[in-house]
Amino acid sequence: MKFKTVLFLILMVIWNHQPGFGQNETYTGPPVFNSRGNHWVDSVFRSMSAVERIGQLFMAAAYSNRGKDHQTEIIDLIEKYNIGGLVFFQGGPVRQAKLTNLYQSKAKVPLLLAMDAEWGVGMRLDSTANYPYQMTLGAVNNIQWIYQMGQQVAMDFKRLGMHINFAPVADVNNNPQNPVISFRSFGQDKFDVTLKSSAYMKGLQDQGILAVGKHFPGHGDTQTDSHLDLPVILKSREELDSLELVPFRGLINQGIGGMMVAHLNIPSLDSAAGIPTTLSRPIIYDLLRSQMGFQGVIFSDAMNMKGITKNYSAEEAVVLAIAAGQDILETVPNIPLAVAAVEKAIKQGKLSQRTINRKCRKVLALKYWAGLNRYHPIQLKGLVQNLNRPQVELLNRQLTEGSLTLLKNDNEILPLKNIHQLKIASLSIGRAHRTTFQKMLSNYTQLDHFNLGIKSEMKLIEKVQQDIAKYDVVLVALHQIWKRPFNNDAYGPSMVKLVNELAASGKAVMTVFRNPYTLDKFDQIDEAEGLIMAFQQNVLSQELAAQLIFGAVGASGKLPVTVNKKFKQNDGLTIQGGWRLGYSIPEEVGMDGALLNRKIDSLVDQAISLKAIPGAQVLIAVQGKVVFNKTYGLQTYSDTIPVRNTDLYDLASITKVTTALPVLMQLVDAGKFKIDGKLGDYLPYFKGTNKANLTFREMLAHQAGLTAWIPYWKDAVNKEGNFKKQVFRRDSSEKYPYKVADHLYLKEDYQKKIFRAIKKSPVLKEKKYLYSGLSFYLYPTIIENITGSDYQEYLKDNFYHPLGAFTMTYMPQQYYPLHRVVPTEYDFPFRGEIIHGKVHDEGAAMMNGVSANAGLFGTSNDLAKLFQMYLNMGEY
């Protein structure tokens, strides 16, 4: 026995012992459709005429995005020719469901409904989900996820009243120039293709949806698209046995119920000149049925493809296909002519009525297996919602994350570290506008974005190249041109030159949202410091690739094909995630997303309607994942500016636990500050007072007996209710530099009066809990004395910027335009104006906006980074 054969058998044994599938109690085994003794099949069969039995062998193409003429045509085929079923193509789920109910109501025998949905119903229908392409799944190491994908796709089929999925693609893509399979294949390894196509198949059939393996006997090694011509494969039988036929043999052994025969010419399997496999009895009957033992339903590939129609008329092809062993023919160009051709062939002895009867009974047995003996119309209510259930997105995320393949990571550049010390740019090539990838990158740090559309002029390319030269790291995204990642998706010479130069620059991290074979189009891309293969450019691929760059998720994918000498099958480095916050959905952390959204929406909407707030940012992070990040309402009641997640809010008393506190903890760790030290030891100004011996542990725990608060601003008002001139002036000057409101400037030394007021304030004799903000006015001075640094700069340099929390700042009006800062409220008693861009807290305002009790501004996203650092015990 050959080594490869032994290895295949070992892999199949391993497959049969995979947990979660292969041993599923609901699995019915190979769905061999035996009609003997089946009363429903017998009854329906006897009720049909000879012509109606012929009609059962045809499935017509149906669309839900076409007009009344198309509907009339389909109904005509159903009523006049008793066709066996329909293959649905483009449209929408609700429209298709309505048509399904209509068409089934017209059918004498319930219709089999199929779809070519290799990556889920989203391949054909709008408003539904797409799973990753099979090439993307080829990079995934978790077989269980692919099985679960089959289950989820089956659930969608059942909800839409369908019964057959023309999937999985079991072709081994061993020809990089293949124009039609490529990204639709699991890859070039026959064993991996076998395992993953079997997992997909079992997921479908365990849920009662017939899987149809394709494109038998293997469409991977050709450079011709059978939609346009008849491909010729000049391989020996031994070569086919050792490669192309391996996955199909595995699927048959695992119980697949359907097989689709491709339009190929393979002389080693059928010596007849130019005969397509679709019409070949030696291939269909002798090889597939007899030698390989397939007992399920054999489907033709679409009979309107050039691989057939170029050399055969529709009538001729139909007769030959049935004679060769096909059970069901799909998308025949002209079904009335085809039915007539079969009738004629029976009369001429080219076909027998017995053959037609046997195939008809097989179709009816399949309908019975699919539950059409107890047909029920589709319920339209909640259809779109059911098709977009959270489990679909969660599985999509798992599959997409699992596919991310890290091909280069020189000097361990990923995940990016010390981001506050790096000047970072992003460049998306092939997209003229800000991309999902770039938006996700912005969640992690401050960076500049550049974009080049696929038709960008040379002047713009040169300018962008010149601009990004000044950056330390450039995050380059290579986007595909076409909607789907074809392997011949090529950039123009100027773009190729740019990619190569960036890769050779020594500072590029490249993410390829394209077919892996396109790596071969860039001679120097292997010189990039970091290189991520993301396979396709959907929203999830872009979001998760960005998260990989910053360490929120890991990489475990392996290249499913060999591209060239530099990039080979199974290449892929493994790195762990969890270094920074990830962005996901509630279901990933075991929460109910619908319930969470409903509850939060209700709460915030009520607050807005009651005018408690004009708007809000709400962010929830669980287990290191941001699972809810939503904005509501307007910045103020009177304007029209909606709240955005990039807007800065006054964090009010959250300042107490986000400014001085982390610094004090850090200084304790460094041995520079004692939590049980006394205030008088760190601020000699308080020696000899009733606060000299208060410990920081007592003050931080609000157990020191300090007064809760002091309304400092009231001491700046005279008996007439006007501001004292020795405290405030209407115009700024050298002595009155601090702006606390429009036309209101504070004297430069007023902080001394605040310290004096704290010094004179009483202290309770009993040490019990009393919330007090007084000590937080003192911490910035203590920290400056210990560190010798400016308090604000120390916070940014040691905490906020290393975290990527660049919006965390005091006095935001100095760093951000006012439209990004949300106004706080109208301050009637003190400043008599809307507080916008300045701290709302009166005491902090009289500290020039910088205090440890209040004054910090930031976004919810950046605040979450600091809190996650706390949860990580100081690491992020």
PDB file of C-alpha atoms in Angstrom, residues 429-430 452-456 458 461 478-482 488-501 514 518 521-523:
ATOM      1  CA  ILE A 429      -4.520  50.970  -1.662  1.00  0.00           C
ATOM      2  CA  GLY A 430      -7.457  50.357  -3.945  1.00  0.00           C
ATOM      3  CA  LEU A 452      -5.280  55.713  -3.020  1.00  0.00           C
ATOM      4  CA  GLY A 453      -8.062  54.659  -5.359  1.00  0.00           C
ATOM      5  CA  ILE A 454      -7.247  52.104  -7.986  1.00  0.00           C
ATOM      6  CA  LYS A 455      -7.275  54.828 -10.646  1.00  0.00           C
ATOM      7  CA  SER A 456      -5.248  57.397  -8.701  1.00  0.00           C
ATOM      8  CA  MET A 458       0.760  59.336 -10.630  1.00  0.00           C
ATOM      9  CA  ILE A 461       0.691  58.427  -5.721  1.00  0.00           C
ATOM     10  CA  LEU A 478      -4.083  45.988  -0.224  1.00  0.00           C
ATOM     11  CA  HIS A 479      -7.709  45.861  -1.343  1.00  0.00           C
ATOM     12  CA  GLN A 480      -9.085  43.822  -4.205  1.00  0.00           C
ATOM     13  CA  ILE A 481     -10.433  45.479  -7.332  1.00  0.00           C
ATOM     14  CA  TRP A 482     -13.290  43.123  -8.073  1.00  0.00           C
ATOM     15  CA  ASN A 488      -5.993  37.502 -11.646  1.00  0.00           C
ATOM     16  CA  ASP A 489      -6.986  40.681  -9.777  1.00  0.00           C
ATOM     17  CA  ALA A 490      -4.000  42.839 -10.742  1.00  0.00           C
ATOM     18  CA  TYR A 491      -2.940  46.399  -9.921  1.00  0.00           C
ATOM     19  CA  GLY A 492      -1.433  48.679 -12.534  1.00  0.00           C
ATOM     20  CA  PRO A 493       2.377  49.030 -12.809  1.00  0.00           C
ATOM     21  CA  SER A 494       2.531  52.219 -10.718  1.00  0.00           C
ATOM     22  CA  MET A 495       0.614  50.617  -7.846  1.00  0.00           C
ATOM     23  CA  VAL A 496       2.746  47.460  -7.996  1.00  0.00           C
ATOM     24  CA  LYS A 497       5.877  49.614  -7.865  1.00  0.00           C
ATOM     25  CA  LEU A 498       4.506  51.504  -4.864  1.00  0.00           C
ATOM     26  CA  VAL A 499       3.688  48.279  -2.989  1.00  0.00           C
ATOM     27  CA  ASN A 500       7.154  46.881  -3.631  1.00  0.00           C
ATOM     28  CA  GLU A 501       8.866  50.078  -2.482  1.00  0.00           C
ATOM     29  CA  ARG A 514      -7.061  39.688  -1.687  1.00  0.00           C
ATOM     30  CA  THR A 518      -1.981  37.749  -5.917  1.00  0.00           C
ATOM     31  CA  LYS A 521       2.303  39.872  -8.352  1.00  0.00           C
ATOM     32  CA  PHE A 522       4.529  41.811  -5.895  1.00  0.00           C
ATOM     33  CA  ASP A 523       8.198  40.838  -6.152  1.00  0.00           C
TER      34      ASP A 523
END
